[in-house]
Each structure stands twice: as C-alpha cells, then as structure tokens.
Coordinates of C-alpha atoms and ligand atoms in Angstrom, one line a residue:
Chain A
M1 CA 129.0 -102.3 127.0
G2 CA 129.6 -105.3 124.8
S3 CA 126.7 -106.1 122.9
V4 CA 127.0 -102.3 121.1
K5 CA 130.9 -103.1 120.7
A6 CA 130.0 -106.5 119.0
E7 CA 127.1 -105.1 117.1
L8 CA 129.4 -102.3 116.1
L9 CA 132.4 -104.8 115.0
R10 CA 129.6 -106.7 112.6
L11 CA 128.3 -103.5 111.3
W12 CA 131.6 -101.9 110.3
K13 CA 132.6 -104.8 108.9
W14 CA 129.3 -105.8 106.8
P15 CA 129.5 -104.8 102.9
A16 CA 125.9 -103.9 103.1
T17 CA 126.7 -101.3 105.3
W18 CA 128.9 -99.5 103.4
V19 CA 127.4 -100.2 99.9
L20 CA 124.6 -98.3 101.3
I21 CA 126.2 -95.1 102.7
G22 CA 128.1 -95.3 99.6
V23 CA 124.9 -95.5 97.4
W24 CA 123.6 -92.7 100.0
L25 CA 126.3 -90.3 99.5
V26 CA 126.7 -90.2 95.8
M27 CA 123.1 -89.7 95.5
T28 CA 123.2 -86.8 97.0
L29 CA 126.2 -85.4 95.4
T30 CA 124.5 -86.1 92.3
F31 CA 121.2 -84.7 92.8
G32 CA 121.9 -82.1 95.3
Y33 CA 125.3 -80.6 93.1
V34 CA 126.4 -82.5 90.1
F35 CA 122.8 -82.3 88.9
N36 CA 121.7 -78.0 89.9
Y37 CA 126.3 -76.9 88.7
L38 CA 125.8 -78.4 84.6
A39 CA 122.7 -77.0 85.1
L40 CA 123.7 -74.0 86.0
N41 CA 126.4 -73.8 83.3
G42 CA 124.6 -76.1 80.4
G43 CA 122.6 -72.4 80.6
T44 CA 119.5 -72.3 78.7
N45 CA 116.9 -73.9 80.1
T46 CA 116.8 -74.8 83.5
R47 CA 113.3 -75.0 84.0
D48 CA 111.5 -73.1 86.8
L49 CA 114.1 -72.4 89.1
S50 CA 116.1 -69.5 88.4
Q51 CA 119.5 -69.4 88.4
Q52 CA 119.5 -67.5 91.6
Q53 CA 117.6 -70.4 92.9
L54 CA 120.3 -72.6 91.9
I55 CA 123.3 -70.5 93.1
S56 CA 122.0 -70.4 96.7
A57 CA 121.4 -73.7 96.8
M58 CA 124.7 -74.6 96.1
Q59 CA 126.3 -72.4 98.6
P60 CA 127.7 -73.8 101.5
E61 CA 125.5 -71.4 103.7
N62 CA 123.3 -73.4 103.1
V63 CA 124.5 -77.7 103.1
G64 CA 122.6 -77.6 106.5
A65 CA 119.2 -77.3 104.2
A66 CA 120.9 -79.7 101.4
V67 CA 121.5 -82.4 104.0
V68 CA 118.2 -82.7 105.4
R69 CA 115.8 -82.4 102.5
G70 CA 117.3 -86.2 101.1
L71 CA 116.4 -87.0 104.5
P72 CA 112.7 -87.8 104.2
M73 CA 112.3 -90.4 101.7
F74 CA 114.9 -91.5 99.5
G75 CA 118.0 -90.8 102.0
G76 CA 115.1 -92.4 104.5
A77 CA 114.0 -95.3 102.5
I78 CA 118.0 -96.3 102.6
I79 CA 118.6 -96.0 106.3
L80 CA 115.5 -98.5 106.6
V81 CA 116.7 -100.9 103.9
L82 CA 119.7 -100.7 107.0
A83 CA 117.9 -101.3 109.7
A84 CA 115.6 -103.8 108.5
L85 CA 118.4 -105.7 106.5
A86 CA 120.6 -105.5 109.6
V87 CA 117.7 -107.0 112.2
G88 CA 116.4 -109.4 109.6
S89 CA 118.3 -111.0 108.4
G90 CA 119.8 -112.2 111.9
Y91 CA 117.1 -114.1 111.6
G92 CA 117.5 -116.1 108.5
W93 CA 121.9 -116.0 109.6
G94 CA 120.4 -117.6 112.8
T95 CA 122.4 -114.6 114.3
W96 CA 119.6 -113.5 116.8
K97 CA 119.8 -117.7 118.8
T98 CA 123.7 -116.8 118.5
T99 CA 123.3 -114.1 120.2
L100 CA 120.4 -114.0 122.8
T101 CA 122.5 -117.3 124.0
A102 CA 125.1 -115.9 124.5
G103 CA 124.8 -114.1 128.0
P104 CA 123.6 -110.8 128.1
R105 CA 119.8 -110.3 128.8
R106 CA 117.3 -110.1 125.8
V107 CA 117.3 -106.1 126.4
S108 CA 120.7 -105.4 126.6
A109 CA 120.7 -107.1 123.0
M110 CA 118.8 -105.6 121.9
A111 CA 119.9 -102.2 123.5
G112 CA 123.3 -103.4 121.6
T113 CA 122.0 -103.5 118.2
L114 CA 119.6 -100.0 117.8
G115 CA 123.1 -98.4 119.6
A116 CA 125.2 -99.5 116.8
L117 CA 122.5 -99.1 114.6
G118 CA 122.6 -95.8 115.9
I119 CA 126.3 -95.2 115.9
V120 CA 126.5 -95.9 111.9
V121 CA 123.6 -93.8 111.3
V122 CA 125.0 -91.0 112.9
L123 CA 127.7 -91.2 110.6
L124 CA 125.7 -91.2 107.4
V125 CA 124.5 -87.9 108.3
A126 CA 127.7 -87.2 109.6
L127 CA 129.0 -87.9 106.1
T128 CA 126.6 -86.4 104.4
F129 CA 126.8 -82.9 105.9
V130 CA 131.3 -83.3 105.2
V131 CA 130.5 -84.6 101.6
N132 CA 128.3 -82.0 100.8
L133 CA 130.2 -79.2 102.0
G134 CA 133.2 -80.3 100.6
A135 CA 131.0 -80.4 97.4
S136 CA 129.4 -76.8 98.3
I137 CA 132.6 -75.2 98.5
T138 CA 134.3 -76.5 95.4
I139 CA 131.7 -75.1 93.4
A140 CA 131.2 -72.0 95.3
S141 CA 135.2 -71.5 94.8
L142 CA 135.1 -72.7 91.1
E143 CA 132.5 -70.6 90.6
G144 CA 134.5 -67.5 92.1
W145 CA 131.4 -67.1 93.9
D146 CA 131.6 -65.0 97.6
W147 CA 130.7 -67.8 99.8
S148 CA 130.8 -68.2 103.5
L149 CA 130.4 -70.9 105.7
P150 CA 126.9 -71.8 107.4
G151 CA 125.9 -70.0 110.5
L152 CA 124.8 -72.3 113.9
G153 CA 121.7 -72.4 111.9
V154 CA 123.4 -75.7 110.7
F155 CA 123.1 -77.4 114.1
Q156 CA 119.0 -77.1 113.7
A157 CA 118.7 -79.0 110.3
L158 CA 121.4 -81.6 111.5
G159 CA 119.7 -82.2 114.4
A160 CA 116.2 -82.4 112.5
S161 CA 118.1 -85.0 110.2
L162 CA 119.6 -86.5 112.9
L163 CA 115.9 -87.5 114.2
I164 CA 114.6 -87.9 110.9
A165 CA 116.9 -90.6 110.3
A166 CA 116.3 -92.2 113.5
M167 CA 112.7 -92.9 112.9
W168 CA 113.5 -94.0 109.2
T169 CA 115.9 -96.7 111.5
G170 CA 113.6 -97.3 113.8
F171 CA 110.7 -97.7 111.2
G172 CA 113.5 -100.7 110.0
V173 CA 113.9 -102.7 113.1
F174 CA 110.9 -102.7 114.0
L175 CA 109.8 -104.4 110.2
G176 CA 112.8 -106.4 110.5
V177 CA 111.5 -107.9 113.9
V178 CA 108.3 -108.1 112.7
T179 CA 108.1 -109.9 109.8
K180 CA 111.8 -111.8 111.4
G181 CA 113.2 -111.3 107.9
P182 CA 115.2 -109.3 105.5
A183 CA 113.2 -109.5 102.3
L184 CA 109.6 -108.4 103.7
A185 CA 111.1 -106.6 105.7
V186 CA 112.7 -104.3 102.8
G187 CA 109.8 -104.8 100.8
L188 CA 107.6 -103.3 103.1
G189 CA 109.3 -100.5 104.2
L190 CA 110.3 -99.5 101.1
M191 CA 106.9 -99.7 99.5
W192 CA 105.7 -97.8 103.0
A193 CA 108.4 -95.0 102.3
I194 CA 108.4 -94.5 98.7
V195 CA 104.6 -95.5 97.2
T196 CA 101.9 -96.3 99.8
E197 CA 102.5 -92.3 101.5
N198 CA 103.0 -90.1 97.6
L199 CA 99.1 -92.9 96.9
L200 CA 97.9 -91.2 100.1
R201 CA 99.3 -88.2 99.5
G202 CA 97.1 -88.2 96.0
V203 CA 93.7 -89.3 97.9
G204 CA 94.6 -86.7 100.0
S205 CA 93.7 -84.0 97.6
L206 CA 90.0 -85.3 97.8
L207 CA 89.8 -86.4 100.6
G208 CA 90.4 -83.7 103.7
P209 CA 90.4 -86.5 107.0
V210 CA 92.7 -88.3 104.9
E211 CA 95.1 -85.6 103.7
S212 CA 95.2 -84.4 107.7
L213 CA 96.6 -88.2 107.9
T214 CA 99.1 -87.7 106.0
K215 CA 100.8 -85.0 107.7
V216 CA 102.0 -86.8 110.7
L217 CA 102.1 -90.2 109.1
P218 CA 106.3 -91.6 109.6
G219 CA 107.2 -89.5 106.0
G220 CA 104.7 -86.6 106.7
S221 CA 106.4 -86.0 109.3
A222 CA 109.8 -86.5 108.6
G223 CA 108.6 -84.0 105.7
N224 CA 107.2 -81.4 107.6
L225 CA 110.5 -80.9 110.0
A226 CA 112.4 -81.0 106.5
G227 CA 110.5 -78.0 105.3
A228 CA 110.0 -76.4 108.6
V229 CA 114.1 -76.3 109.1
G230 CA 115.0 -74.7 105.6
G231 CA 114.8 -77.9 102.9
S232 CA 113.0 -77.3 99.9
G233 CA 113.1 -78.9 96.2
A234 CA 113.2 -82.0 97.0
P235 CA 110.4 -84.9 96.9
G236 CA 109.1 -85.7 100.1
V237 CA 110.0 -82.0 101.7
L238 CA 106.7 -80.4 103.2
T239 CA 105.2 -77.6 104.6
D240 CA 102.3 -78.5 105.7
L241 CA 103.1 -78.6 110.1
S242 CA 105.4 -76.5 112.4
G243 CA 108.8 -77.9 113.1
T244 CA 107.3 -78.7 116.4
T245 CA 104.5 -80.6 115.8
A246 CA 106.7 -82.6 113.5
A247 CA 109.6 -83.5 115.7
L248 CA 107.1 -84.6 118.5
F249 CA 105.7 -86.9 116.0
L250 CA 109.1 -87.8 114.5
V251 CA 109.7 -88.6 118.5
G252 CA 106.8 -90.5 119.6
Y253 CA 107.2 -92.8 116.2
V254 CA 110.8 -93.7 117.8
V255 CA 109.8 -94.6 120.3
F256 CA 106.5 -96.7 119.3
F257 CA 108.8 -98.3 116.6
V258 CA 112.4 -98.2 119.0
G259 CA 109.8 -99.6 122.1
A260 CA 107.6 -102.4 120.0
A261 CA 110.6 -104.3 118.8
T262 CA 111.9 -104.5 121.7
L263 CA 109.4 -105.4 123.6
L264 CA 109.0 -108.6 121.3
K265 CA 112.2 -109.5 121.2
V266 CA 111.4 -109.2 124.7
R267 CA 108.9 -111.3 125.0
R268 CA 108.9 -113.6 121.5
D269 CA 110.1 -117.0 121.3
L270 CA 112.9 -117.5 118.9
V271 CA 112.7 -120.4 117.2
Chain B
M1 CA 123.2 -131.8 139.5
I2 CA 123.7 -129.3 136.5
V3 CA 120.4 -129.4 134.5
T4 CA 117.2 -130.7 136.2
T5 CA 114.0 -130.6 133.8
E6 CA 110.6 -130.5 135.9
K7 CA 107.7 -131.9 133.8
L8 CA 108.9 -129.6 131.2
T9 CA 106.2 -128.8 128.7
K10 CA 105.8 -127.0 125.2
R11 CA 102.7 -127.4 123.6
Y12 CA 102.3 -125.9 119.8
G13 CA 98.4 -125.9 119.2
D14 CA 97.2 -128.3 121.6
R15 CA 100.0 -130.8 119.9
A16 CA 102.8 -131.2 123.3
V17 CA 106.1 -131.0 121.6
V18 CA 107.6 -132.1 124.6
D19 CA 105.3 -133.7 127.3
E20 CA 106.6 -133.6 130.9
V21 CA 110.2 -134.1 130.4
S22 CA 111.8 -134.4 133.4
L23 CA 115.4 -134.9 132.8
S24 CA 118.8 -134.4 134.8
V25 CA 122.3 -133.7 134.1
R26 CA 125.2 -134.3 136.4
R27 CA 128.4 -132.8 136.7
G28 CA 131.3 -134.8 134.2
E29 CA 128.8 -136.5 132.4
V30 CA 128.6 -136.4 129.1
Y31 CA 124.6 -137.0 128.2
G32 CA 123.2 -138.3 125.1
F33 CA 119.3 -137.2 124.5
L34 CA 118.7 -139.8 122.3
G35 CA 115.9 -139.4 119.8
P36 CA 114.0 -140.2 116.7
N37 CA 113.7 -136.6 114.3
G38 CA 110.7 -134.3 115.2
A39 CA 111.3 -136.0 119.0
G40 CA 111.4 -132.9 120.5
K41 CA 114.8 -132.4 121.6
T42 CA 115.9 -129.3 120.1
T43 CA 112.6 -128.0 121.5
T44 CA 113.6 -129.3 124.7
I45 CA 117.4 -127.0 123.9
R46 CA 115.6 -124.4 123.0
M47 CA 114.0 -123.8 126.8
L48 CA 117.4 -125.0 128.1
L49 CA 118.6 -121.3 127.1
G50 CA 115.5 -119.8 127.3
L51 CA 114.6 -119.1 123.3
V52 CA 111.9 -120.8 123.9
K53 CA 109.1 -120.4 127.1
P54 CA 107.9 -123.6 128.7
T55 CA 103.9 -124.4 128.7
S56 CA 104.5 -125.7 132.4
G57 CA 107.2 -126.9 134.4
T58 CA 110.3 -125.4 134.9
A59 CA 113.9 -126.0 134.3
S60 CA 116.6 -124.8 136.1
V61 CA 120.8 -124.7 134.6
L62 CA 123.4 -124.0 136.8
G63 CA 120.7 -123.6 139.6
E64 CA 119.6 -120.4 137.2
A65 CA 117.0 -120.1 135.6
P66 CA 117.2 -120.6 132.4
G67 CA 117.5 -117.7 130.0
T68 CA 119.3 -115.0 132.5
P69 CA 122.5 -113.7 131.9
K70 CA 123.5 -115.6 135.5
A71 CA 122.7 -119.0 133.5
L72 CA 123.6 -118.6 130.1
L73 CA 127.3 -117.1 130.7
K74 CA 127.9 -120.9 132.9
V75 CA 126.3 -122.6 129.4
G76 CA 128.4 -122.7 125.5
S77 CA 125.5 -124.0 123.6
L78 CA 125.0 -125.3 119.4
I79 CA 121.5 -125.2 118.7
E80 CA 120.1 -126.5 115.4
G81 CA 123.4 -125.7 113.5
P82 CA 125.7 -122.9 113.9
G83 CA 124.5 -119.0 113.2
F84 CA 127.3 -116.8 112.0
Y85 CA 127.4 -114.1 110.3
P86 CA 128.1 -114.9 106.6
Y87 CA 130.2 -112.0 105.6
L88 CA 132.8 -112.5 108.3
S89 CA 136.0 -114.0 108.6
G90 CA 135.6 -117.6 111.5
R91 CA 137.9 -115.6 114.1
D92 CA 135.7 -112.0 113.4
N93 CA 132.4 -114.2 114.3
L94 CA 134.3 -115.4 117.4
R95 CA 135.6 -112.3 117.9
V96 CA 131.7 -110.9 118.0
H97 CA 130.5 -113.4 119.9
A98 CA 133.5 -113.3 122.1
A99 CA 132.1 -109.9 122.4
R100 CA 128.7 -110.3 123.5
R101 CA 130.1 -113.7 126.1
G102 CA 132.9 -110.8 127.6
V103 CA 135.8 -112.3 127.6
G104 CA 138.9 -111.7 125.2
R105 CA 140.8 -112.4 122.8
T106 CA 143.2 -115.1 124.0
H107 CA 140.0 -116.7 124.3
V108 CA 139.0 -116.9 120.8
E109 CA 142.7 -117.9 119.7
A110 CA 142.1 -121.0 122.0
A111 CA 139.1 -122.0 121.1
L112 CA 140.4 -121.9 117.2
E113 CA 142.6 -123.8 118.8
Q114 CA 141.0 -126.6 120.2
V115 CA 138.2 -127.1 117.0
D116 CA 141.4 -127.5 114.9
L117 CA 140.6 -124.4 112.3
V118 CA 143.8 -121.3 113.2
G119 CA 144.2 -122.0 109.3
A120 CA 140.9 -121.6 107.7
S121 CA 140.5 -118.5 110.4
D122 CA 140.6 -115.9 108.2
E123 CA 138.4 -117.5 105.5
K124 CA 134.7 -115.7 105.5
F125 CA 132.2 -118.3 107.0
R126 CA 129.9 -118.4 103.9
R127 CA 132.9 -120.1 102.8
Y128 CA 133.1 -123.0 104.7
S129 CA 132.2 -126.6 104.4
L130 CA 130.3 -127.7 105.9
G131 CA 132.0 -129.1 108.7
M132 CA 134.1 -126.9 109.4
K133 CA 130.7 -124.7 109.6
Q134 CA 129.8 -127.1 112.4
R135 CA 133.3 -126.9 114.2
L136 CA 133.5 -123.2 114.2
G137 CA 130.1 -123.5 116.4
V138 CA 131.3 -125.7 118.8
A139 CA 134.6 -123.8 119.3
A140 CA 131.7 -120.3 119.5
A141 CA 130.4 -122.4 122.1
L142 CA 133.8 -122.8 123.8
L143 CA 134.3 -119.5 124.6
G144 CA 134.8 -118.3 128.2
R145 CA 135.2 -121.9 129.2
P146 CA 131.1 -122.8 129.7
E147 CA 130.7 -124.9 133.1
L148 CA 127.9 -126.9 130.1
L149 CA 128.4 -127.4 126.6
I150 CA 125.5 -127.5 125.1
L151 CA 126.0 -129.6 121.7
D152 CA 122.5 -130.0 119.2
E153 CA 122.6 -132.4 116.6
P154 CA 127.2 -131.6 116.7
T155 CA 127.6 -133.8 114.1
N156 CA 125.2 -133.0 111.8
G157 CA 125.1 -132.7 108.4
L158 CA 129.5 -134.4 108.9
D159 CA 130.5 -137.3 106.7
P160 CA 131.8 -140.2 108.8
A161 CA 136.0 -138.8 109.3
G162 CA 133.9 -135.1 110.3
M163 CA 132.1 -137.4 112.9
A164 CA 134.8 -139.3 114.5
D165 CA 136.9 -135.9 114.7
M166 CA 134.2 -134.3 116.4
R167 CA 133.7 -137.6 118.8
D168 CA 137.0 -137.7 119.5
L169 CA 137.0 -133.8 120.4
V170 CA 134.2 -134.1 122.8
R171 CA 135.5 -137.2 124.8
A172 CA 138.2 -134.9 124.5
L173 CA 136.3 -132.4 126.6
A174 CA 135.0 -134.9 128.7
A175 CA 138.0 -136.4 129.7
Q176 CA 139.4 -133.0 131.5
G177 CA 135.6 -132.8 133.2
Q178 CA 133.8 -131.3 130.8
T179 CA 130.3 -131.7 131.3
V180 CA 128.4 -132.2 128.1
L181 CA 124.8 -132.6 126.9
L182 CA 124.5 -133.8 123.4
S183 CA 121.6 -134.4 121.5
S184 CA 121.8 -137.2 118.6
H185 CA 119.5 -139.4 116.5
L186 CA 122.6 -141.7 115.8
L187 CA 122.9 -145.1 118.4
G188 CA 126.2 -145.7 117.7
E189 CA 127.3 -141.7 118.8
V190 CA 125.9 -141.6 121.7
E191 CA 127.0 -145.4 122.4
E192 CA 130.4 -144.8 122.1
I193 CA 130.5 -141.1 123.9
C194 CA 127.7 -141.0 126.3
D195 CA 127.6 -141.8 130.1
R196 CA 124.1 -141.6 130.0
V197 CA 120.7 -141.0 128.2
G198 CA 117.7 -139.9 127.7
V199 CA 115.8 -141.8 125.2
I200 CA 112.5 -139.0 124.8
S201 CA 109.9 -139.8 121.8
Q202 CA 107.0 -138.2 120.6
G203 CA 107.7 -135.3 123.3
R204 CA 107.8 -137.7 126.6
L205 CA 111.0 -139.0 127.8
V206 CA 110.8 -142.6 127.6
A207 CA 113.9 -143.5 129.8
E208 CA 116.7 -142.6 131.1
S209 CA 120.0 -144.2 132.5
T210 CA 123.5 -145.2 131.7
V211 CA 123.8 -147.1 128.5
D212 CA 124.5 -150.4 130.0
Q213 CA 121.8 -150.3 132.0
L214 CA 119.7 -149.8 129.8
R215 CA 120.8 -152.2 127.5
G216 CA 120.3 -154.7 130.2
D217 CA 122.7 -158.2 130.7
T218 CA 124.8 -159.4 129.5
V219 CA 123.9 -162.5 127.1
L220 CA 127.1 -165.0 125.9
L221 CA 126.9 -166.4 122.7
I222 CA 128.7 -170.3 122.3
R223 CA 129.6 -171.5 119.5
A224 CA 130.2 -175.4 120.2
D225 CA 131.0 -178.9 118.7
P226 CA 128.9 -180.7 120.2
I227 CA 126.5 -177.9 120.9
E228 CA 124.0 -180.0 122.7
K229 CA 126.5 -181.6 125.2
A230 CA 127.0 -178.3 125.9
H231 CA 124.0 -176.9 125.7
V232 CA 124.1 -179.9 128.7
L233 CA 126.9 -179.0 130.3
I234 CA 126.5 -174.9 130.5
E235 CA 123.4 -174.4 133.6
G236 CA 120.7 -172.2 132.2
S237 CA 121.5 -171.6 128.6
T238 CA 119.0 -172.0 125.5
L239 CA 119.7 -172.9 122.5
H240 CA 119.2 -171.1 119.3
G241 CA 119.8 -173.3 116.4
D242 CA 123.4 -173.9 116.8
V243 CA 124.4 -171.7 118.6
L244 CA 123.9 -171.4 123.2
H245 CA 122.7 -168.2 124.7
V246 CA 123.6 -168.0 128.6
R247 CA 123.4 -165.5 131.2
E248 CA 126.9 -165.2 132.6
T249 CA 129.4 -162.9 132.7
D250 CA 132.5 -165.2 133.3
A251 CA 133.6 -166.5 129.9
G252 CA 136.6 -168.2 131.1
A253 CA 134.9 -170.3 133.8
L254 CA 133.1 -171.5 130.9
V255 CA 135.0 -171.5 128.3
R256 CA 137.0 -174.5 130.8
T257 CA 134.2 -176.3 131.9
L258 CA 133.5 -176.7 128.2
V259 CA 137.1 -177.7 127.5
H260 CA 137.3 -180.2 130.4
A261 CA 134.5 -181.7 128.8
D262 CA 136.0 -182.6 125.7
V263 CA 133.9 -179.9 124.3
D264 CA 135.1 -178.0 121.3
V265 CA 134.7 -174.5 121.5
Q266 CA 134.7 -172.2 118.6
E267 CA 133.3 -168.7 119.5
V268 CA 132.0 -166.9 122.4
R269 CA 130.9 -163.7 122.4
P270 CA 128.9 -161.3 124.3
L271 CA 125.4 -161.0 122.6
R272 CA 124.5 -156.4 123.5
R273 CA 121.3 -155.8 122.3
T274 CA 123.0 -152.5 120.2
L275 CA 121.4 -149.4 121.2
E276 CA 119.5 -148.8 118.4
E277 CA 117.5 -152.3 119.4
V278 CA 116.2 -151.0 122.6
F279 CA 115.9 -148.1 121.0
F280 CA 113.7 -149.0 118.4
E281 CA 111.4 -151.4 121.0
M282 CA 111.0 -148.2 123.4
T283 CA 110.0 -145.7 121.1
G284 CA 108.4 -148.3 118.8
A285 CA 109.1 -147.4 115.4
A286 CA 110.5 -150.5 114.2
Ligands
ATP1 N1 107.5 -123.1 116.4 C1 106.7 -124.3 116.3 N2 105.8 -124.5 115.9 C2 104.8 -125.5 115.3 N3 105.3 -126.9 115.9 C3 106.9 -127.0 115.7 C4 107.7 -125.6 116.6 N4 108.8 -126.0 116.5 C5 108.3 -127.4 116.2 N5 107.7 -128.0 116.1 C6 107.3 -128.7 116.5 O1 107.6 -129.5 117.3 C7 108.4 -131.5 117.1 C8 109.4 -131.8 117.8 O2 110.4 -130.1 116.8 P1 111.7 -130.4 117.4 O3 112.8 -129.8 116.7 O4 112.3 -130.5 118.8 O5 112.4 -132.1 117.2 P2 114.5 -132.8 117.0 O6 113.5 -133.5 118.6 O7 115.2 -131.8 117.3 O8 113.8 -132.8 116.0 P3 115.3 -133.0 114.8 O9 116.0 -134.4 115.6 O10 114.6 -133.5 113.3 O11 116.0 -132.5 115.0 C9 108.5 -131.3 115.8 O12 107.4 -132.2 115.0 C10 108.4 -129.5 115.0 O13 107.2 -130.3 113.8
MG2 MG1 116.9 -130.8 116.3

C-alpha cells in the first residue's frame, strides 16, 4: 500500500525517530544493566536488592522481563512522544494537507500513518530486546555465570511489550489529531504518562474508588500487564490486576484511541 | 466542464465565507480566480479538494465528487503554500508524495526538471528559499500528470523574477493543453496568463467572463493638432482635455481620415481599462 510506504519512508529518514529510539535504548541499557552491574561490582551497598536479585535481573534468561518493565512508564512516554510528534507536526508543516489531497481516501491515509508507526514501534521493541539480550549475555560471560537463553516465556513478555507499546502509540496519535499540533500533544501526553497517573495513585491510597480507577487507566493497565508477565523493579510496574484483565483494557484503549483518531481525521475539515 | 460549482457555500458561525458561488472551469483553459485578501478563494479551493465540507451547495471536479480518490488522483494542487517535511530533501519529499499518488520515480525526476529544481533536489526542504519551496509545491502538483492543476496564489512571496518564472511555467503548461485553476489577488498576473476570470469578493462571485469582456470595449485615445478639428471629423468622439476618446477599433482608418484633413496625428493608442480599475469597481474596494 502506497500510504504505508510513503509514511515509512518519511519516518525512516526523520532524525527524531532515531533520536527517540536511541535515547530509549541508552536508557534501558543504563537502568537495566549498567547501574545494576556497577552496584554488583562496586559491591558494598546494594540497598534493598540482594546480590541474588541483581544477578537474576541481569540473566539472559530474564531478558523478557527486562524489556517489558521499562515500557509502562518511561518507554511508553518515549513512544507516545514519537507518535504525537509524527502525527501532530503534520498540521504545522502542512503535510496533512498534502497527504489528504494526494489521492487515497482519508481512512487509507490514516491507516498508512498507523501502519508505518506500528512498524517503527515493533522495531523499537525488537531492538530493545536485542540490545538487552546482548548486554545480559555480555555481563553473564564477563562474570562467568552459568547462563542460558530465555525460554518460550519470553514471547509472552514480548507480546505484552508490543501491546503496551501499541497502547502508547495510539495515545500519542490520538493526542496529535485532537490537538492538531505537536507541542500540546507531547506536553499533555508526557504529563499524563509521567505525572497525572502517579498523582492519582497517590490520591488513591486515600480514596478507594480513585484507587480502583488508577488500576485501569492507560498507564495502570500497562503497568499491570508488565507486572503480570514478570516485569518488576521499575517505576510504573504494578501487580493489582490479572494479566488477562490488564491486556483486555489495553486492547480497549488501542481500539478507542485509534478509532477516535481515525474518525476525527476522516470527518473533520482540514484548514 | 472540468470544474463546476452550484451555489457552493461555506459558513463559519453565521458568516458566509463563501456565499453561493457558482463557477465553471472549462477544459484547456487557465482560469483566474481573483479576489482580495479574505475573499474566500482558498476556502473555495479547499472545498474543491474535499479538505473542507461545504455547508450547502455542490461541486463537481472532473465529474466526480470533490475529495474522492477518483477526483483527487486527476488533480494536482498547491494550496496556500507548500506542505512538505522540512527534514527531507526536495527529491525525497516528492518520492513520498509519489508513493501516495501511486506514481513511479521517473515522474519525480520529470517534475523536478519541469520546475528547474534538479540542482537543489538533494538539499533539505528546510533550507530552500521561498521561491524554491513554491516551485517544489508546483512539482508535487504536477506529479502523475493531473488533468487539472489547482494553484492557490502560486506567486505568493516570490520576487519579480520568481513571479515571472512561475508565470512562464503556467503559460508553458497551458500551451500543452493543461487546464489550470489559479487563484490570485494580483490583477496583472491574471491579466497576463488567464483566459477567463472569476472575480470573488466577500464570498460572492461578482463576475465570471473572459478578461477582455471584463474590461469592456476598446476605447482609442487620440492626441492631434488641432484637436478641435479632429473632434469634429471623428464622429462620436469625446473631448477630454487635449485628447479625444472614441469607441472604435480601426485605428488605421481614423488616422487616414485625420491625415487627409491635414490634422497632425501625434498619438493613437488603445485606452483600455485595466483589470485593476474593473476590479475595484466591482469589489468596491477603491
Ligand atoms: N476555519 C475558519 N474559521 C473561521 N473563519 C475562517 C476559517 N477559515 C477561513 N476563515 C475566514 O474566511 C475568510 C476567507 O478566507 P480565505 O482563506 O478563503 O480567503 P482568501 O480569498 O484565500 O484570502 P487570501 O488572499 O488572503 O489568501 C477569511 O475572512 C477568514 O478569516
Ligand atoms: Mg488564500
């Protein structure tokens, strides 16, 4: 489909795509391996994590958990920024105007954007996996641990990662279309992903109904799914819901965000 | 008929920005869509491309409903300045657009050549001068050889040389039979390159005709000595200070009459109302 090809071509050559993916990979490496490795070897004070826990977290076997735990909050925020920028800046650049007058129907144009963003986000998750696996194998070899490759369970963790990433992508696309610009979309999205849900969780400890609500908000659902497939020890990871429930909420969010964004895009005048 | 609209109307709130506009663009002509700032040109064009839905009225583009793939694929457009990815080169921007339009790479090179951008095609769009950006916009509009070219103020922001280039380009396209709908608030431009014009003012189409019809009949200005004798000799002439005005097209016959009667003819030229005068009369902007 021409629309996907076109959109992929321009995302591929967009420096922001690679900057964001690069920043994310550096972050996941730093927080997942570098600091743990230093703590393990610097030795004296590993805080509340036992040596055993540190080693386990860095084992190649547990790379699935390492990938998924970063996504509910910080990884999600980066994906949201990517999606919000990709969709929102088209309004200021006037490229939506060019896109919507090129030929394909609006639904196809939107599907092209979503498809290409989807491919980029799958790539991001795949790269996260590869980089984390590389780091864990390197550390395990350096330290001379007995290690083995992850079992089939890793696919569950990767599937969960993709679902979480899809939700944040949809959220970003939705914000980009609703606000018709990159700045507000990114601002609101980051605020929501990093600040608002955490504040609500704080309030939730005082108010029961708010607490139940926070579990099923976008970030809450993502955190619960990550927790259910073995992620732990990262901000945003929760264990209040079953994996299935959390996954169903995430699917609901994806459908809502993508559906609402597409409907708006198709119906609204572009001026 | 390439484009027709029937009482096309767009309201924002209770203000009709485009008010019952019925216009028609014929195959092979360069149609000038003329009006002052805020007259509703861009809004009309947006409706022809399906970007904006009309409040009422209908439009048909190449026999299709505006904004449908069938219509869009046969129309190339540049609306209110070019919209491209700033970080991509001119060529990559056209490739992206070509992929959307479903046309091959050879078209990209051809379009770059047509607007004389081959030399700068690998530079980032962000670094283009205003004129280059505008030309890239036209190149994108030309991709896939559309039957209709819609150019919304294509000379906007261009210097006189750039404007002349753009006019030459449009004229060259017209010479190949390309149908063009061109909006402008520059009368000279429309006068120079358009076959027919539609004049829009405050959302209403106040006139639609050929440039000549719009100007009205030709009047000759005659400067001669003695002027009173000339005035008597030429039937129907009117004296304006030291010159005569006469509604007449055969200048040769006039001059012969005067010379035979021993009147010195110093100047004979057509005194045509410029489109500008007509325009101000019609739009009440004077
Ligand atoms: N989305 C909108 N909401 C409200 N008013 C609008 C909107 N879009 C356009 N207008 C108004 O409609 C009028 C016509 O605008 P339009 O852009 O069609 O004019 P134009 O003839 O293209 O003018 P210009 O020569 O300046 O480009 C303007 O007064 C503008 O303020
Ligand atoms: Mg305009």
